[in-house]
Short mmCIF file of C-alpha atoms and ligand atoms in Angstrom, two decimals:
data_model
loop_
_atom_site.label_atom_id
_atom_site.label_comp_id
_atom_site.label_asym_id
_atom_site.label_seq_id
_atom_site.Cartn_x
_atom_site.Cartn_y
_atom_site.Cartn_z
CA MET A 1 3.09 -19.23 -14.83
CA GLU A 2 3.29 -17.55 -18.32
CA PHE A 3 4.82 -14.35 -19.44
CA SER A 4 4.90 -12.94 -22.36
CA ILE A 5 5.58 -9.83 -24.08
CA LYS A 6 3.25 -8.68 -26.77
CA THR A 7 2.53 -5.19 -28.10
CA LEU A 8 -0.73 -4.92 -27.05
CA SER A 9 -3.49 -1.48 -26.89
CA PRO A 10 -6.03 -1.19 -23.97
CA GLU A 11 -9.34 -1.60 -25.27
CA THR A 12 -8.36 -3.69 -28.15
CA ALA A 13 -6.54 -6.50 -25.77
CA LYS A 14 -8.40 -9.84 -25.69
CA THR A 15 -8.02 -11.04 -21.83
CA GLY A 16 -9.73 -11.46 -18.65
CA CYS A 17 -8.72 -8.26 -17.21
CA VAL A 18 -6.37 -5.03 -18.01
CA VAL A 19 -4.33 -3.18 -15.48
CA LEU A 20 -4.29 0.73 -15.88
CA GLY A 21 -1.98 2.62 -13.74
CA VAL A 22 -4.03 6.26 -12.04
CA TYR A 23 -2.02 8.96 -10.50
CA GLY A 24 -3.02 10.45 -6.84
CA GLY A 25 -3.63 10.60 -3.44
CA ASN A 26 -2.32 12.65 -1.03
CA GLU A 27 -3.89 15.71 -1.78
CA SER A 28 -2.61 15.31 -5.80
CA PRO A 29 -5.14 15.44 -8.56
CA LYS A 30 -6.23 12.99 -10.15
CA GLU A 31 -4.66 11.94 -13.38
CA LEU A 32 -5.03 8.82 -16.12
CA THR A 33 -1.89 6.91 -17.78
CA PRO A 34 -1.34 6.89 -20.78
CA PRO A 35 -3.42 3.13 -20.86
CA ALA A 36 -5.94 4.85 -19.12
CA ARG A 37 -6.48 7.11 -20.87
CA ARG A 38 -7.25 5.26 -24.47
CA VAL A 39 -9.42 2.97 -22.35
CA ASP A 40 -10.88 6.62 -21.80
CA GLN A 41 -11.59 8.18 -24.61
CA ARG A 42 -12.31 4.74 -26.00
CA SER A 43 -14.98 3.86 -22.89
CA ARG A 44 -16.69 7.64 -22.90
CA GLY A 45 -15.46 8.75 -20.10
CA ALA A 46 -16.09 5.36 -17.83
CA LEU A 47 -12.67 5.78 -15.99
CA ARG A 48 -12.87 9.07 -15.24
CA ALA A 49 -16.39 8.73 -14.28
CA ALA A 50 -15.55 5.55 -11.66
CA LEU A 51 -12.25 7.35 -10.28
CA ALA A 52 -14.08 8.76 -6.91
CA ASP A 53 -13.77 5.60 -5.76
CA LEU A 54 -10.46 4.89 -6.39
CA SER A 55 -8.37 6.89 -3.87
CA GLY A 56 -4.76 6.59 -6.29
CA LYS A 57 -2.42 6.23 -3.11
CA THR A 58 -0.06 3.23 -3.94
CA GLY A 59 -1.92 -0.22 -3.77
CA SER A 60 -5.01 1.05 -4.44
CA THR A 61 -7.40 -0.72 -6.65
CA LEU A 62 -10.47 -0.12 -8.12
CA LEU A 63 -12.21 -3.08 -10.59
CA LEU A 64 -14.77 -2.46 -13.65
CA ARG A 65 -16.34 -4.56 -15.52
CA GLY A 66 -18.22 -3.69 -18.15
CA VAL A 67 -16.34 -1.21 -19.91
CA PRO A 68 -17.74 -0.19 -23.12
CA GLN A 69 -16.36 -0.03 -26.38
CA VAL A 70 -13.32 -2.18 -24.49
CA ALA A 71 -12.54 -6.25 -25.57
CA ALA A 72 -11.48 -6.64 -22.00
CA GLU A 73 -12.99 -8.25 -19.36
CA ARG A 74 -12.01 -6.16 -16.58
CA VAL A 75 -10.36 -3.16 -15.87
CA LEU A 76 -8.16 -2.88 -12.95
CA LEU A 77 -7.68 0.47 -11.70
CA VAL A 78 -4.33 0.03 -9.73
CA GLY A 79 -3.16 3.52 -7.62
CA LEU A 80 0.08 4.67 -8.09
CA GLY A 81 0.49 7.27 -5.86
CA ALA A 82 1.75 11.23 -5.98
CA LYS A 83 3.25 11.34 -10.02
CA LYS A 84 6.06 13.62 -8.50
CA GLU A 85 6.68 11.10 -5.65
CA PHE A 86 6.52 7.90 -7.84
CA GLY A 87 9.46 6.01 -8.22
CA GLU A 88 10.63 2.29 -7.94
CA ALA A 89 9.08 1.81 -4.70
CA ALA A 90 5.61 2.83 -5.47
CA TYR A 91 6.41 0.97 -9.07
CA ARG A 92 7.08 -2.46 -6.80
CA ASP A 93 4.07 -1.87 -4.48
CA ALA A 94 1.85 -1.18 -7.80
CA VAL A 95 2.60 -3.83 -8.95
CA ARG A 96 2.17 -6.97 -5.91
CA ALA A 97 -0.76 -4.40 -5.65
CA ALA A 98 -2.08 -5.65 -9.09
CA ALA A 99 -0.62 -9.12 -8.23
CA ASN A 100 -2.86 -9.34 -5.32
CA ALA A 101 -5.97 -8.10 -6.84
CA LEU A 102 -6.09 -10.61 -9.85
CA ARG A 103 -5.21 -13.24 -7.71
CA ASP A 104 -8.18 -12.69 -5.09
CA LEU A 105 -11.03 -12.17 -8.91
CA GLY A 106 -9.85 -15.67 -10.20
CA ALA A 107 -8.83 -13.88 -13.81
CA LYS A 108 -6.80 -16.58 -15.69
CA ASP A 109 -4.96 -14.10 -17.67
CA ALA A 110 -4.44 -10.57 -17.96
CA ALA A 111 -2.74 -7.40 -19.45
CA LEU A 112 -0.07 -5.28 -17.19
CA PHE A 113 -0.65 -2.10 -18.94
CA LEU A 114 1.87 -1.12 -15.62
CA ALA A 115 5.11 -2.58 -17.77
CA ASP A 116 5.97 0.68 -19.73
CA LEU A 117 5.36 3.56 -17.02
CA LYS A 118 8.64 5.55 -16.46
CA VAL A 119 10.38 4.79 -13.25
CA ASN A 120 12.79 7.62 -12.44
CA SER A 121 15.79 6.01 -15.33
CA ARG A 122 15.11 2.60 -14.92
CA PRO A 123 15.14 0.84 -18.69
CA LEU A 124 11.94 -1.38 -19.08
CA GLY A 125 14.40 -4.18 -19.09
CA TRP A 126 13.27 -3.08 -14.85
CA ASN A 127 10.06 -2.67 -14.99
CA LEU A 128 10.02 -6.25 -16.54
CA ARG A 129 12.21 -7.94 -14.02
CA GLN A 130 10.45 -6.18 -11.35
CA ALA A 131 7.03 -6.46 -12.49
CA VAL A 132 7.47 -10.50 -12.90
CA LEU A 133 9.74 -11.25 -9.66
CA GLY A 134 6.67 -9.26 -8.69
CA THR A 135 3.45 -11.04 -9.60
CA ARG A 136 5.60 -13.79 -9.28
CA GLU A 137 5.50 -12.81 -5.24
CA ALA A 138 2.47 -12.05 -5.35
CA LEU A 139 1.13 -15.47 -5.36
CA TYR A 140 3.48 -17.53 -4.48
CA ARG A 141 1.84 -19.81 -1.04
CA PHE A 142 2.81 -22.42 0.84
CA ASP A 143 0.65 -24.99 2.44
CA GLN A 144 2.74 -27.91 1.38
CA LEU A 145 2.15 -28.86 5.25
CA ARG A 146 -1.34 -27.66 5.04
CA GLN A 147 -4.05 -30.46 5.40
CA LYS A 148 -5.86 -28.01 3.34
CA LYS A 149 -4.07 -26.03 0.71
CA SER A 150 -5.16 -23.02 -0.54
CA PRO A 151 -7.09 -23.39 -4.47
CA ALA A 152 -4.06 -23.70 -6.89
CA PRO A 153 -3.99 -19.44 -8.36
CA SER A 154 -6.13 -19.13 -11.54
CA LEU A 155 -3.91 -17.07 -13.08
CA GLU A 156 -2.40 -18.33 -16.19
CA ARG A 157 -0.67 -15.62 -17.84
CA VAL A 158 0.30 -12.34 -17.77
CA THR A 159 1.24 -10.60 -20.66
CA LEU A 160 3.47 -7.84 -20.34
CA PRO A 161 2.36 -4.87 -23.64
CA LEU A 162 5.85 -4.07 -23.96
CA PRO A 163 7.27 -3.37 -28.09
CA PRO A 164 9.49 -6.98 -29.02
CA ALA A 165 13.34 -6.22 -28.79
CA ALA A 166 15.92 -9.15 -28.10
CA GLN A 167 16.57 -7.69 -24.71
CA LEU A 168 13.98 -7.71 -22.99
CA THR A 169 13.64 -10.62 -24.12
CA GLN A 170 16.22 -12.01 -22.35
CA ALA A 171 15.38 -9.66 -19.28
CA LEU A 172 12.65 -12.10 -19.53
CA ALA A 173 14.50 -15.48 -19.20
CA GLU A 174 16.48 -13.45 -16.65
CA ALA A 175 13.32 -12.81 -14.11
CA GLN A 176 11.58 -16.22 -14.36
CA ALA A 177 14.29 -18.09 -13.94
CA THR A 178 15.44 -15.51 -10.77
CA ALA A 179 11.79 -16.29 -9.70
CA ASP A 180 11.62 -19.85 -9.88
CA GLY A 181 15.56 -19.32 -7.76
CA ALA A 182 14.04 -16.90 -5.50
CA ASP A 183 10.63 -19.15 -4.75
CA LEU A 184 13.09 -22.28 -4.10
CA ALA A 185 15.02 -20.70 -1.16
CA ARG A 186 11.74 -19.27 -0.33
CA THR A 187 10.40 -22.49 0.74
CA LEU A 188 13.33 -23.89 2.27
CA GLY A 189 13.68 -21.26 4.15
CA ASN A 190 10.24 -21.84 5.17
CA LEU A 191 10.29 -25.42 5.41
CA PRO A 192 10.91 -26.06 8.99
CA SER A 193 14.29 -27.59 11.06
CA ASN A 194 12.69 -31.00 11.00
CA ILE A 195 11.68 -31.65 7.92
CA CYS A 196 14.58 -29.06 5.96
CA THR A 197 17.71 -31.05 8.15
CA PRO A 198 21.13 -31.07 6.69
CA THR A 199 21.12 -33.62 4.81
CA TYR A 200 17.95 -32.46 3.03
CA LEU A 201 19.34 -29.08 1.63
CA ALA A 202 22.43 -31.57 -0.77
CA GLU A 203 19.19 -33.90 -1.75
CA GLN A 204 17.93 -30.35 -3.07
CA ALA A 205 21.80 -30.14 -3.99
CA LYS A 206 21.17 -32.65 -5.88
CA LYS A 207 17.70 -32.78 -7.35
CA LEU A 208 19.72 -29.50 -8.93
CA ALA A 209 22.02 -31.06 -9.81
CA GLN A 210 20.16 -33.51 -11.64
CA GLN A 211 18.13 -31.19 -13.61
CA PHE A 212 20.35 -28.77 -14.47
CA LYS A 213 23.58 -31.11 -15.11
CA LEU A 214 25.64 -29.41 -12.31
CA GLN A 215 28.44 -30.80 -10.46
CA LEU A 216 28.34 -31.58 -6.52
CA GLU A 217 30.16 -32.82 -3.93
CA VAL A 218 28.58 -33.84 -0.30
CA LEU A 219 31.54 -33.90 2.02
CA GLU A 220 30.66 -35.47 5.56
CA ARG A 221 31.76 -35.54 8.78
CA LYS A 222 34.59 -37.49 8.01
CA ASP A 223 36.35 -35.48 5.71
CA MET A 224 35.00 -32.59 7.31
CA GLU A 225 37.36 -34.81 10.16
CA LYS A 226 40.58 -35.22 7.64
CA LEU A 227 40.22 -32.40 6.86
CA GLY A 228 40.50 -29.58 10.00
CA MET A 229 37.14 -28.24 10.11
CA GLY A 230 37.82 -27.86 14.02
CA ALA A 231 35.02 -24.53 13.35
CA PHE A 232 32.60 -26.09 11.92
CA LEU A 233 33.52 -29.59 13.73
CA ALA A 234 32.13 -27.83 16.80
CA VAL A 235 29.55 -26.29 16.18
CA THR A 236 28.12 -29.72 15.23
CA SER A 237 28.73 -31.24 17.89
CA ALA A 238 25.79 -32.15 19.63
CA SER A 239 23.01 -32.66 16.51
CA HIS A 240 21.82 -36.16 15.32
CA GLN A 241 21.78 -34.63 12.08
CA PRO A 242 24.58 -35.75 10.22
CA PRO A 243 26.56 -32.18 9.18
CA LYS A 244 27.28 -31.89 5.61
CA LEU A 245 29.70 -29.52 3.42
CA ILE A 246 27.41 -28.56 0.31
CA VAL A 247 29.79 -27.72 -3.15
CA LEU A 248 27.52 -27.70 -6.00
CA ARG A 249 28.91 -25.77 -9.16
CA TYR A 250 27.73 -23.88 -12.30
CA ASN A 251 29.93 -23.77 -15.48
CA GLY A 252 28.08 -21.38 -18.43
CA ALA A 253 31.93 -20.00 -18.83
CA GLY A 254 34.83 -20.88 -19.95
CA LYS A 255 37.12 -23.68 -18.78
CA SER A 256 39.63 -20.48 -18.11
CA VAL A 257 36.68 -18.82 -16.51
CA LYS A 258 37.69 -18.33 -12.58
CA PRO A 259 34.35 -19.06 -10.55
CA LEU A 260 32.34 -16.77 -8.95
CA ALA A 261 32.01 -18.51 -5.49
CA LEU A 262 29.39 -18.40 -3.68
CA VAL A 263 29.33 -19.31 0.58
CA GLY A 264 25.84 -19.89 2.01
CA LYS A 265 24.88 -20.01 6.49
CA GLY A 266 22.91 -22.79 6.22
CA ILE A 267 22.32 -23.59 10.19
CA THR A 268 19.51 -25.81 9.78
CA PHE A 269 18.40 -25.04 13.55
CA ASP A 270 19.67 -22.38 15.54
CA THR A 271 19.68 -23.26 19.64
CA GLY A 272 22.50 -20.87 20.32
CA GLY A 273 23.94 -24.41 21.74
CA ILE A 274 24.60 -24.23 25.38
CA SER A 275 25.08 -20.43 25.05
CA LEU A 276 20.28 -20.36 24.84
CA LYS A 277 18.93 -18.17 22.94
CA PRO A 278 15.38 -17.42 24.90
CA ALA A 279 11.58 -19.57 24.35
CA GLY A 280 10.66 -16.25 22.83
CA GLU A 281 10.37 -16.40 18.58
CA MET A 282 13.21 -19.41 18.44
CA ASP A 283 11.35 -20.65 15.92
CA GLU A 284 12.63 -18.06 13.34
CA MET A 285 16.03 -19.88 14.13
CA LYS A 286 14.56 -22.02 11.03
CA PHE A 287 15.26 -19.35 8.55
CA ASP A 288 19.55 -19.54 9.76
CA MET A 289 20.08 -21.56 6.48
CA SER A 290 18.67 -18.51 4.35
CA GLY A 291 22.31 -18.22 3.39
CA ALA A 292 22.65 -21.44 2.25
CA GLY A 293 18.69 -21.49 0.86
CA SER A 294 20.02 -17.92 -1.23
CA VAL A 295 22.68 -20.41 -2.27
CA LEU A 296 20.54 -22.91 -4.61
CA GLY A 297 18.31 -20.57 -5.38
CA ALA A 298 20.66 -18.37 -7.11
CA LEU A 299 22.41 -22.13 -8.60
CA ARG A 300 18.85 -22.72 -10.39
CA ALA A 301 18.27 -19.63 -11.02
CA LEU A 302 21.79 -19.18 -13.42
CA ALA A 303 21.80 -22.47 -14.67
CA GLY A 304 17.81 -22.40 -15.30
CA MET A 305 18.62 -19.23 -17.49
CA LYS A 306 22.49 -20.72 -19.39
CA ALA A 307 23.56 -17.59 -18.03
CA PRO A 308 27.41 -17.33 -19.22
CA VAL A 309 29.44 -18.00 -15.51
CA ASN A 310 31.22 -19.85 -13.49
CA VAL A 311 29.69 -20.02 -10.21
CA VAL A 312 30.80 -22.45 -7.58
CA GLY A 313 28.33 -22.41 -4.11
CA ILE A 314 29.76 -23.76 -1.15
CA ILE A 315 27.36 -24.57 1.66
CA PRO A 316 28.17 -26.05 5.53
CA ALA A 317 25.23 -27.20 6.69
CA CYS A 318 24.60 -28.51 10.51
CA GLU A 319 21.76 -27.15 13.28
CA ASN A 320 23.90 -25.79 16.70
CA MET A 321 22.26 -27.47 19.27
CA PRO A 322 23.21 -27.33 23.62
CA GLY A 323 23.75 -30.94 24.51
CA GLY A 324 26.47 -33.99 26.03
CA HIS A 325 28.70 -33.25 23.22
CA ALA A 326 28.17 -29.65 22.77
CA VAL A 327 30.92 -26.78 22.74
CA LYS A 328 31.40 -25.13 25.97
CA PRO A 329 32.19 -21.34 25.97
CA GLY A 330 35.69 -21.36 26.68
CA ASP A 331 36.46 -23.84 24.29
CA ILE A 332 39.07 -24.34 22.03
CA VAL A 333 39.14 -24.69 18.50
CA THR A 334 41.57 -24.90 15.16
CA THR A 335 39.77 -23.71 12.28
CA LEU A 336 41.11 -25.25 8.77
CA SER A 337 43.64 -22.28 8.57
CA GLY A 338 45.21 -23.06 10.95
CA GLN A 339 44.02 -20.15 13.36
CA THR A 340 42.58 -20.96 16.87
CA VAL A 341 39.61 -19.82 17.81
CA GLU A 342 38.33 -19.20 21.54
CA ILE A 343 33.84 -20.01 21.14
CA LEU A 344 33.33 -17.25 24.09
CA ASN A 345 29.76 -18.08 22.53
CA THR A 346 28.36 -21.14 21.11
CA ASP A 347 25.45 -18.81 19.62
CA ALA A 348 27.81 -16.76 17.45
CA GLU A 349 28.64 -20.23 15.61
CA GLY A 350 27.86 -18.99 11.59
CA ARG A 351 31.11 -17.51 11.61
CA LEU A 352 32.49 -20.62 12.92
CA ILE A 353 31.15 -22.44 9.79
CA LEU A 354 31.85 -19.53 7.28
CA CYS A 355 35.50 -19.63 8.24
CA ASP A 356 36.31 -22.71 7.47
CA ALA A 357 34.06 -22.65 4.93
CA LEU A 358 35.98 -19.70 3.37
CA THR A 359 39.40 -21.65 3.27
CA TYR A 360 37.95 -24.08 2.14
CA ALA A 361 36.67 -22.04 -1.09
CA GLU A 362 40.42 -20.97 -1.99
CA ARG A 363 41.31 -24.47 -3.80
CA TYR A 364 38.80 -23.04 -6.81
CA LYS A 365 40.74 -20.74 -6.98
CA PRO A 366 37.82 -17.15 -7.16
CA ASP A 367 37.96 -14.89 -8.81
CA VAL A 368 35.21 -13.33 -5.61
CA VAL A 369 34.45 -14.75 -2.96
CA VAL A 370 30.53 -13.82 -1.25
CA ASP A 371 29.38 -15.37 1.53
CA ILE A 372 25.32 -14.69 2.67
CA ALA A 373 24.66 -14.99 5.87
CA THR A 374 21.36 -14.03 8.65
CA LEU A 375 24.83 -13.58 10.96
CA THR A 376 24.21 -10.68 13.54
CA GLY A 377 20.50 -9.79 15.42
CA ALA A 378 23.08 -6.31 15.12
CA CYS A 379 22.58 -6.07 11.71
CA VAL A 380 18.69 -5.76 12.28
CA ILE A 381 19.29 -2.95 14.38
CA ALA A 382 21.86 -1.25 12.41
CA LEU A 383 19.47 -1.24 9.50
CA GLY A 384 16.32 -3.27 9.50
CA HIS A 385 14.47 -5.04 7.52
CA ILE A 386 14.73 -2.87 4.81
CA ALA A 387 19.13 -3.55 3.62
CA THR A 388 21.55 -6.29 3.48
CA GLY A 389 24.74 -5.21 5.51
CA LEU A 390 27.39 -5.00 3.11
CA PHE A 391 31.14 -5.90 4.21
CA ALA A 392 34.12 -6.46 1.99
CA ASN A 393 37.91 -6.33 1.66
CA ASP A 394 37.87 -4.56 -1.64
CA GLN A 395 36.70 -1.82 -2.67
CA LYS A 396 36.08 -2.66 -6.29
CA LEU A 397 33.63 -5.78 -5.53
CA ALA A 398 31.90 -3.34 -2.50
CA ASP A 399 30.70 -0.75 -5.22
CA GLU A 400 30.32 -3.52 -7.69
CA ILE A 401 27.66 -5.75 -5.48
CA ARG A 402 25.74 -2.30 -4.56
CA GLU A 403 25.37 -1.33 -7.90
CA ALA A 404 23.77 -4.91 -8.47
CA ALA A 405 21.40 -4.18 -5.46
CA ASP A 406 20.16 -0.99 -6.48
CA ASP A 407 19.81 -2.81 -9.89
CA ALA A 408 17.80 -5.60 -8.27
CA TRP A 409 16.51 -3.43 -6.42
CA ASP A 410 17.32 -5.00 -3.14
CA ARG A 411 19.26 -3.36 -1.96
CA VAL A 412 22.02 -3.47 0.64
CA TRP A 413 24.48 -0.90 2.62
CA GLN A 414 28.10 -0.67 3.31
CA MET A 415 28.94 -1.09 6.24
CA PRO A 416 32.91 -0.39 7.50
CA LEU A 417 35.67 -3.52 7.55
CA TRP A 418 38.58 -1.10 9.87
CA GLU A 419 40.86 -3.00 11.02
CA ASP A 420 40.40 -0.79 14.30
CA TYR A 421 37.47 -3.07 14.45
CA GLN A 422 39.33 -6.68 15.06
CA GLU A 423 40.99 -5.55 18.66
CA GLN A 424 37.65 -6.05 20.12
CA LEU A 425 38.57 -10.28 18.56
CA ARG A 426 40.82 -10.71 21.37
CA SER A 427 41.75 -13.98 23.14
CA ASN A 428 43.45 -14.54 25.99
CA PHE A 429 43.46 -17.63 25.08
CA ALA A 430 43.78 -18.44 20.82
CA ASP A 431 44.39 -16.62 18.27
CA MET A 432 40.77 -14.84 18.47
CA ALA A 433 37.64 -14.66 20.42
CA ASN A 434 34.71 -15.26 18.27
CA ILE A 435 32.48 -12.39 19.78
CA GLY A 436 33.71 -8.96 20.19
CA GLY A 437 31.05 -7.59 22.21
CA ARG A 438 27.89 -5.20 22.03
CA PRO A 439 29.75 -2.62 19.95
CA GLY A 440 29.45 -2.80 16.54
CA GLY A 441 27.85 -7.14 16.25
CA SER A 442 27.97 -6.74 12.74
CA ILE A 443 31.18 -5.70 12.31
CA THR A 444 33.18 -7.70 14.88
CA ALA A 445 31.19 -10.36 12.96
CA ALA A 446 32.29 -9.57 9.85
CA SER A 447 36.13 -8.76 10.97
CA PHE A 448 35.81 -12.14 12.85
CA LEU A 449 35.51 -13.69 8.50
CA ALA A 450 37.97 -11.38 7.35
CA ARG A 451 41.17 -13.60 8.77
CA PHE A 452 39.76 -15.88 7.08
CA ALA A 453 38.62 -14.11 3.85
CA ARG A 454 42.86 -12.69 3.54
CA LYS A 455 43.80 -14.10 -0.03
CA LEU A 456 40.19 -13.66 -1.00
CA ARG A 457 38.38 -10.68 -2.96
CA TRP A 458 36.24 -11.37 -0.71
CA ALA A 459 32.49 -9.64 0.04
CA HIS A 460 29.90 -10.21 3.70
CA LEU A 461 26.52 -10.20 3.40
CA ASP A 462 24.28 -9.89 6.10
CA ILE A 463 20.93 -10.77 5.46
CA ALA A 464 19.42 -11.07 8.90
CA GLY A 465 17.36 -9.05 8.72
CA THR A 466 16.20 -9.12 4.93
CA ALA A 467 15.80 -12.85 4.62
CA TRP A 468 12.62 -13.96 6.80
CA ARG A 469 9.90 -11.08 7.56
CA THR A 470 8.25 -11.65 11.31
CA GLY A 471 4.83 -11.25 12.49
CA ARG A 472 1.82 -11.38 10.65
CA GLU A 473 3.58 -11.65 8.05
CA LYS A 474 6.00 -14.36 9.19
CA GLY A 475 7.65 -16.23 6.23
CA SER A 476 11.20 -15.82 3.71
CA THR A 477 12.09 -13.53 1.57
CA GLY A 478 13.77 -14.93 -0.60
CA ARG A 479 15.71 -12.33 -0.99
CA PRO A 480 19.03 -12.30 -1.79
CA VAL A 481 18.51 -13.90 -4.94
CA PRO A 482 17.32 -11.05 -7.50
CA LEU A 483 20.42 -9.51 -5.93
CA LEU A 484 22.86 -12.97 -6.26
CA VAL A 485 22.33 -13.32 -9.74
CA ARG A 486 22.00 -9.29 -10.25
CA PHE A 487 25.83 -9.33 -9.00
CA ALA A 488 26.61 -12.79 -11.33
CA LEU A 489 25.06 -11.02 -14.68
CA ARG A 490 26.92 -7.94 -14.06
CA HIS A 491 29.72 -9.27 -12.96
CA ALA A 492 30.20 -11.38 -16.05
CA GLY A 493 29.32 -8.97 -18.39
CA ARG A 494 26.37 -8.32 -18.80
CA LYS A 495 23.73 -5.02 -18.15
N1 BES B 1 21.50 -17.13 13.58
C1 BES B 1 21.55 -15.63 14.23
C2 BES B 1 21.58 -13.96 14.54
C3 BES B 1 20.20 -13.63 14.28
C4 BES B 1 19.71 -13.05 14.84
C5 BES B 1 19.43 -13.69 12.86
C6 BES B 1 17.64 -12.57 14.97
C7 BES B 1 18.50 -13.00 13.16
C8 BES B 1 17.77 -12.74 14.39
C9 BES B 1 23.44 -16.01 15.08
O1 BES B 1 23.81 -17.19 14.70
C10 BES B 1 23.52 -15.64 16.47
O2 BES B 1 22.72 -15.60 16.85
N2 BES B 1 24.61 -14.40 16.82
C11 BES B 1 24.48 -14.10 17.82
C12 BES B 1 25.72 -13.17 17.68
C13 BES B 1 26.90 -13.26 19.21
C14 BES B 1 26.18 -13.63 20.40
C15 BES B 1 27.74 -13.05 19.45
C16 BES B 1 23.43 -12.39 18.51
O3 BES B 1 23.36 -11.42 16.96
O4 BES B 1 22.63 -12.31 19.08
MN1 MN B 2 22.99 -18.13 17.21
ZN1 ZN B 3 22.83 -18.18 13.73
#
């Protein structure tokens, strides 16, 4: 699908559908947005006459055909909710509702007159990015594994009626590349573990490397053995799928610019191992490679838009399985850093593959390292499905990530990483245990990783609650690709 920026008037735009916003809902009077008012005047009150059929609540829609004196075939009215409560969330809901309606009605092209709404103090570039990402998300389909595919969406062109400006053109390119990256992360997440194996992830990295001229290196089991990645190897020990450590580099900035390292948890299926998970909803553990998917998605986005950044993506990928060769509770392994770990629970495997990957990241002399992981169920309990958990050993980095997340509206909430929590990781037999008990479970997991990031400016994103939706809407969200892309760009000095 194509997006373009063009100065347009809503009454004369020759398009399949003009999308217009209407404030209203919950006892507040309905109010037409300026472009809706223009169409209403031109059509001698056709919109106002129809308003009784629109609730005005955020995301409500009403489709009109043959509005007099209007060039477009259809007019789609979209409720924005009460004007005084209108903000980022309502804007996003309105865009999604519009995109869903456009998809269902079968229009080929549309003009989205929501693009220039005032959303608190956000610049137009923000609206534009959200409009593109929201529309692309609404049109995303995953049906490659069905015999019966849903028909291809008819919507081919969306015009964003905004003034021509170099900044907006750049925001548009960024948003489209970010949507491509988020789509990739979503699809990798949605693919089942019998298809999306560590080998498959390495193949996807190779495809990206070929398409975007990235540097790729894939370490095999024997390489990990030589290096001494005892923690990573412990997790993969019972799996029949060969583990991979994928290193994918994009260099869009000068040679002297230290890279941003993105480290993504790539457990393609997490059974829990010998500390086996209960059967209910275990299928969702195919999403346990979402961190890896988001790293590949972010690299795709940044390379696709030719961003002036250097990024190295590091993905430890394997399965966590029970079996005769499996690591067992109480086993002690030596990590790449030399520190030893008593594995008291084999289901706390994410930190075991990440700790070796973090140590490995040191060799790229990164400016900063951000790891992304579906690490703990405890994070879902703490923050639900709205905010990603943020931890960092550097407050300036944490602030930067939080601001980027707010900008991308792919939000995070910072959690403490105080030394006081380290005590919970005490082991009677090794340098540390891999679990810290139930209290503060996502914090002790992050505290474990912190022991392997002492030489790094490092942040950790726990995306267990935000990477996928459960229930009827089960599926990958593509988060936090928008955040990672925004952060990489802002960190490189682009606003
Ligand atoms: N992949 C899971 C975390 C997870 C659980 C994400 C549920 C999303 C939903 C991780 O490997 C895990 O199993 N963590 C354990 C850690 C515990 C054993 C200390 C958990 O959260 O229960
Ligand atoms: Mn686990
Ligand atoms: Zn896991």
